[in-house]
Tab-separated table of C-alpha atoms in Angstrom:
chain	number	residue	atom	x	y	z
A	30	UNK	CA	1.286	-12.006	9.240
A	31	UNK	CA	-1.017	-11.014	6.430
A	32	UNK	CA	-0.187	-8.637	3.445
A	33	UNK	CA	-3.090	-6.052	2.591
A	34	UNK	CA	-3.243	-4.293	-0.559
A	35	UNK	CA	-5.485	-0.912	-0.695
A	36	UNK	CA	-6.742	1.088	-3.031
A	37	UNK	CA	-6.616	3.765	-3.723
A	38	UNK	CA	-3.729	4.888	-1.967
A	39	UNK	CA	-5.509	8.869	-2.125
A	40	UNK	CA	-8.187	10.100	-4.330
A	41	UNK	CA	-9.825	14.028	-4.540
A	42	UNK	CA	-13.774	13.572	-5.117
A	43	UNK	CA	-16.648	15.977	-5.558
A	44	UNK	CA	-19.118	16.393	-3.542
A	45	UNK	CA	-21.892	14.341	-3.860
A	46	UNK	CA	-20.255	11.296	-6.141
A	47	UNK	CA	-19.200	7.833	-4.645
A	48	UNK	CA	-15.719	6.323	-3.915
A	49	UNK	CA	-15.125	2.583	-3.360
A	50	UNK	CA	-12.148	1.552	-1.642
A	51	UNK	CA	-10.842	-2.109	-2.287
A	52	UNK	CA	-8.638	-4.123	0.298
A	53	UNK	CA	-7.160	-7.948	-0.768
A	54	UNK	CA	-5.905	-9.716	1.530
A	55	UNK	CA	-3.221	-12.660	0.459
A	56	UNK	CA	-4.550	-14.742	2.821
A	57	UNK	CA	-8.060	-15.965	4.016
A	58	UNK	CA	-9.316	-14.101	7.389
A	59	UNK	CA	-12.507	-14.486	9.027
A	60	UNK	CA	-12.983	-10.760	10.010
A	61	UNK	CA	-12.099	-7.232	8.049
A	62	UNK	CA	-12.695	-4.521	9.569
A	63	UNK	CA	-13.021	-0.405	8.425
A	64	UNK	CA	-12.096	2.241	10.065
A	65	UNK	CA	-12.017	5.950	9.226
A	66	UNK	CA	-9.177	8.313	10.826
A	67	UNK	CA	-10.444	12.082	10.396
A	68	UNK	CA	-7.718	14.677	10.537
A	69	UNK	CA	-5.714	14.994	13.589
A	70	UNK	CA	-7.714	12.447	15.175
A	71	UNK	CA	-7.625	8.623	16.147
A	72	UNK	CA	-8.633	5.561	14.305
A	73	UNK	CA	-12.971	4.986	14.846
A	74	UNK	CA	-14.271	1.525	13.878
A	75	UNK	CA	-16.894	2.009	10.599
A	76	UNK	CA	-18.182	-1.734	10.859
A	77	UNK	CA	-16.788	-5.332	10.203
A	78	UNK	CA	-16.877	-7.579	7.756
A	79	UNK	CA	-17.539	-11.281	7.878
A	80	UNK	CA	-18.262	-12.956	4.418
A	81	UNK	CA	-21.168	-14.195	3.570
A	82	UNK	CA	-23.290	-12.190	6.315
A	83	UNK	CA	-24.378	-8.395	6.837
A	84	UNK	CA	-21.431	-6.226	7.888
A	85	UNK	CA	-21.766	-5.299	11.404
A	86	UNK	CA	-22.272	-1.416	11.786
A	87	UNK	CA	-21.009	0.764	14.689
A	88	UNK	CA	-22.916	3.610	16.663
A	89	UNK	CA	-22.848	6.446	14.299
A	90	UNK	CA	-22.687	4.660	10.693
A	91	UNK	CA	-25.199	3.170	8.489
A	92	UNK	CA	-25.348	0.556	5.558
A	93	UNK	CA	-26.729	3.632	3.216
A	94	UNK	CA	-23.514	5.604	3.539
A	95	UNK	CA	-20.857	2.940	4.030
A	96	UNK	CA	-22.207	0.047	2.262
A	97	UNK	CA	-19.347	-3.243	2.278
A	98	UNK	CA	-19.466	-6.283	0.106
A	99	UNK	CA	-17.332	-8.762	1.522
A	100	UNK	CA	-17.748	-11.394	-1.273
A	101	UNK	CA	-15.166	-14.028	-0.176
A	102	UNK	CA	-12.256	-14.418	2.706
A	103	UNK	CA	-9.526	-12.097	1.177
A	104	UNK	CA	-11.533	-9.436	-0.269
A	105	UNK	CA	-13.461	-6.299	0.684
A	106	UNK	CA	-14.931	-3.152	-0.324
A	107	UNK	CA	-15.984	-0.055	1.229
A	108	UNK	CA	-17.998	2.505	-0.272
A	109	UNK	CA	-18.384	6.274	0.907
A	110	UNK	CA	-21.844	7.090	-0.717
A	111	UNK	CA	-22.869	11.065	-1.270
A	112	UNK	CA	-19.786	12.278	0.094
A	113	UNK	CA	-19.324	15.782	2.033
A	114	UNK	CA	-16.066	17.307	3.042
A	115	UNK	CA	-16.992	16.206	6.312
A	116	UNK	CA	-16.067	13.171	4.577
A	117	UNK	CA	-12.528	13.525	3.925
A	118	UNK	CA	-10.425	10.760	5.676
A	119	UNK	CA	-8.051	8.251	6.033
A	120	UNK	CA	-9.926	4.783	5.471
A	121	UNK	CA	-8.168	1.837	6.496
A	122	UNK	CA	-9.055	-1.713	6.391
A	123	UNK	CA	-7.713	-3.969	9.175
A	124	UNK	CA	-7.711	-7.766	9.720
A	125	UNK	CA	-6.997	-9.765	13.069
A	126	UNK	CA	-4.155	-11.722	13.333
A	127	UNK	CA	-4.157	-15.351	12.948
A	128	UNK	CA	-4.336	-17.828	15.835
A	129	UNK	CA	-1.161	-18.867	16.085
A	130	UNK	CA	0.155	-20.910	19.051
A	131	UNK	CA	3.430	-20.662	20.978
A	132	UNK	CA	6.596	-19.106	19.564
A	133	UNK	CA	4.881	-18.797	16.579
A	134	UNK	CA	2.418	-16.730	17.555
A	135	UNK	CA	1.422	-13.081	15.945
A	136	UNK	CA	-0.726	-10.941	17.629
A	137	UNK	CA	-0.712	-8.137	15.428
A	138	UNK	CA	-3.564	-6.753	13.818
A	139	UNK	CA	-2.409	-6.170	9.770
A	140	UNK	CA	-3.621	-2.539	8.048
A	141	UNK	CA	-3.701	-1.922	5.115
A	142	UNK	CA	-1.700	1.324	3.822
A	143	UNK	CA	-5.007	3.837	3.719
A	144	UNK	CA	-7.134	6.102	1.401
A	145	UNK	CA	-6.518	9.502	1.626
A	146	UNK	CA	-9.632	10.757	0.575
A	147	UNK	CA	-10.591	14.420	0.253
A	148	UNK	CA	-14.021	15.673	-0.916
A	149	UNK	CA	-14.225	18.947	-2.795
B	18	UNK	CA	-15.723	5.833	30.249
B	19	UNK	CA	-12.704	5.907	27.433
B	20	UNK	CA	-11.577	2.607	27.536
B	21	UNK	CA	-7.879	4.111	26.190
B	22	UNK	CA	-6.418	7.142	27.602
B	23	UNK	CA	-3.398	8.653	26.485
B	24	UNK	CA	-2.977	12.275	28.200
B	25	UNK	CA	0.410	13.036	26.157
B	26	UNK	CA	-0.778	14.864	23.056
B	27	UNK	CA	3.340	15.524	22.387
B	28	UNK	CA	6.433	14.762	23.402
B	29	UNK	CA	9.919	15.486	22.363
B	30	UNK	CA	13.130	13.258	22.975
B	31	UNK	CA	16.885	13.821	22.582
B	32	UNK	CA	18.179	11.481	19.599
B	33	UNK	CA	19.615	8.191	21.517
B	34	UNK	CA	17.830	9.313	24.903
B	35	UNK	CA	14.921	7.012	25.475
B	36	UNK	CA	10.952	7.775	25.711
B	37	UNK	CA	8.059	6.560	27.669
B	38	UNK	CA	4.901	7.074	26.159
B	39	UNK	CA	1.976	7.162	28.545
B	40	UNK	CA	-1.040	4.555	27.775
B	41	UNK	CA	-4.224	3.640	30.591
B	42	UNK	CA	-6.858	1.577	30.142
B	43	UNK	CA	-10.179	0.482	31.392
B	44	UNK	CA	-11.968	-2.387	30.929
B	45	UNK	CA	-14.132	-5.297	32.340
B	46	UNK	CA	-12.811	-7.942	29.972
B	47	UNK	CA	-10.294	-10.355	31.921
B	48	UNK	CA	-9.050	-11.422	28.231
B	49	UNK	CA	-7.686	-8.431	27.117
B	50	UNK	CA	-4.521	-7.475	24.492
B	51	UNK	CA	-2.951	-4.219	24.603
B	52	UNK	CA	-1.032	-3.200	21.281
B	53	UNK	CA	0.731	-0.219	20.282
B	54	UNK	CA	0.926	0.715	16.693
B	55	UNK	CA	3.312	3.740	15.157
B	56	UNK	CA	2.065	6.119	12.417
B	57	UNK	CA	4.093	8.047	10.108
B	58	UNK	CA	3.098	11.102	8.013
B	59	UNK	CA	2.478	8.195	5.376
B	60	UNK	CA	-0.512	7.177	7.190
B	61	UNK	CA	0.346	3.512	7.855
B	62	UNK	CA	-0.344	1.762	10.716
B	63	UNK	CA	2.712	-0.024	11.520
B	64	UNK	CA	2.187	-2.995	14.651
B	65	UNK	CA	4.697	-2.613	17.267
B	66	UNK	CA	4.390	-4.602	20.271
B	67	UNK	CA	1.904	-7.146	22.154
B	68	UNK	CA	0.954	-7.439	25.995
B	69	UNK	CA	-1.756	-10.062	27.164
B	70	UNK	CA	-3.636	-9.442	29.629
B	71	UNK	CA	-2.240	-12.640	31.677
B	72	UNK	CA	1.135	-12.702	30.357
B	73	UNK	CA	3.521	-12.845	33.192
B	74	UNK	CA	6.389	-10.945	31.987
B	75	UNK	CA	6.511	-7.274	29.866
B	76	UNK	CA	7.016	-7.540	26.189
B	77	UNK	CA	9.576	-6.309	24.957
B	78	UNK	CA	10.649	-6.246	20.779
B	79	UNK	CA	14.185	-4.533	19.839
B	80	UNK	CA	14.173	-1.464	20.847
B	81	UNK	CA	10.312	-1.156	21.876
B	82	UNK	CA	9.454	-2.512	25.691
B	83	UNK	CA	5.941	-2.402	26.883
B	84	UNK	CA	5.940	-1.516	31.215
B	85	UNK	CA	2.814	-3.484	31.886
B	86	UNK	CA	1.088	-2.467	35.415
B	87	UNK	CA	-1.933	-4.248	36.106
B	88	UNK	CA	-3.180	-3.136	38.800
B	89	UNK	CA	-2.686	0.145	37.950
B	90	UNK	CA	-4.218	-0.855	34.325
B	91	UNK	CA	-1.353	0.945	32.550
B	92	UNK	CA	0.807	-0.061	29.655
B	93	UNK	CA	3.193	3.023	28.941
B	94	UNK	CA	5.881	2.339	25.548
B	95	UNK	CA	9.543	2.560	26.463
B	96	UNK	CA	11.294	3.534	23.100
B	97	UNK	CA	14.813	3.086	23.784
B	98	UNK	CA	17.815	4.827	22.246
B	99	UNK	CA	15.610	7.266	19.829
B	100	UNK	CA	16.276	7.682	16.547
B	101	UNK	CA	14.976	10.528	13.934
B	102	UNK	CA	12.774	7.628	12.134
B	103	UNK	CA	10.926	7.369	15.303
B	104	UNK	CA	9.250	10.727	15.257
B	105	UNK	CA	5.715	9.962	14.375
B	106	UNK	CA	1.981	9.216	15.619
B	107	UNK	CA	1.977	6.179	18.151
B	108	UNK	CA	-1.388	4.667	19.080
B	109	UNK	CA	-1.792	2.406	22.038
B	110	UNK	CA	-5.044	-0.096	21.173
B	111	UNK	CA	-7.021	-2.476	23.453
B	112	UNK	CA	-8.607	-5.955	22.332
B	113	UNK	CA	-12.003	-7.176	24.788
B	114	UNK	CA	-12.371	-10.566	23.046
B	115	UNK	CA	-14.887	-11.779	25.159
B	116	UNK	CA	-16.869	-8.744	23.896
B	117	UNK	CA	-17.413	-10.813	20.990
B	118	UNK	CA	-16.503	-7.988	18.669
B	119	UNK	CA	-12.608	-8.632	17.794
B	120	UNK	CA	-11.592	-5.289	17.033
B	121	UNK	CA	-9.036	-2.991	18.186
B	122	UNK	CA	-10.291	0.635	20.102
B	123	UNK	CA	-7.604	3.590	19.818
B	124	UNK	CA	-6.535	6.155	22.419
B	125	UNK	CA	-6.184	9.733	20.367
B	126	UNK	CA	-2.668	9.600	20.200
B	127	UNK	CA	0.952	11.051	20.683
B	128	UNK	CA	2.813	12.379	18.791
B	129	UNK	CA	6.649	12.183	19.411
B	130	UNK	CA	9.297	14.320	17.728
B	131	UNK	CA	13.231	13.482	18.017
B	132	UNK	CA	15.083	16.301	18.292
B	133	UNK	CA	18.766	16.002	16.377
């Protein structure tokens, strides 16, 4: 399965500033997807990310707060834009697992390890 | 309608005793995957085990089996023969590929703790 490497692993931000959150992948994947994990709770889908094409947004998130470059098949980025406490997370990145065939086959979903993020 | 349910917010288990960790779904997709994931203080999201949605037979990895009832559209986690390292956050997840969109919803959780 695919190795993800996230950073930051944890950051403490003011109010009001910008943090970008980087996941490489060490292998191509068609899809990457975000997801934010606020405390005590359960993993919510932000958007996904196919290269060379808008990210997708779900129900509740928009492009201004969360914007994601996806510039090629192992890389992302996700930014939380103007943050609040309200803010303060776990992001994860997340890609799907490849389509493998037979005994070979993998059908779990690779996260990275997560951004602790707290806003001040 | 949640499309995972998972009505345990705790549960506790005897070291070496084994665990069964509730999990329903609900969907319209005939191509669904059910996973269950384990997460540790440390916030990772560690992939446990697989069921398909036609697969004949429940999966089963070491000490992690998956009791698969269709009809009932349940997938509950057997953890076998507990150990201390087990005591964290376990997520059961649903795939609806024919959605279109390929990613994984969450039920809120349980946590286990293994008692020494």
């Amino acid at each position: 399965s695919a190795v993800i490497s996230q950073k930051p692993s944890r950051d403490i931000c003011q109010r009001g500033t910008s943090l970008t959150i980087q996941c490489q992948v060490d292998s191509q994947v068609t899809m990457m997807f975000w997801y934010r994990q606020q405390p005590g709770q359960s993993l919510t889908l932000i958007a996904t990310a196919n290269q060379g094409s808008e990210a997708t947004y779900e129900s509740g998130f928009v492009i201004d707060k969360f914007p994601i470059s996806r510039p090629n098949l192992t890389f992302s980025t996700l930014t939380v834009s103007n943050m609040s406490p309200e803010d303060s997370s776990i992001y994860l990145c997340s890609v799907d697992p490849p389509l493998l065939q037979g005994a070979n086959r993998d059908y779990g979903y690779t996260f990275g390890s997560g951004t602790r993020l707290t806003v001040v | 309608a949640q499309k995972i349910t998972q009505t345990q917010p705790g549960m506790f288990v005897q070291e070496k005793e084994a665990v069964t960790l509730d999990c329903t779904y609900d969907t319209s997709d005939p191509s669904y995957g059910l996973f269950w994931y384990k997460q540790p203080s440390s916030g990772e999201m560690i992939f446990l085990i697989y069921q398909g949605s036609y697969d004949q037979q429940n999966a089963t990895e070491g000490r992690y089996s998956l009791n698969f009832q269709k009809a009932r559209k349940s997938a509950n986690l057997v953890i076998s023969a507990s150990q201390l390292g087990d005591s964290a956050m376990y997520f059961c997840a649903m795939r609806e590929p024919l959605t279109g969109a390929n990613n994984l919803f969450f039920g809120t959780g349980t946590r286990l703790t293994v008692i020494p």
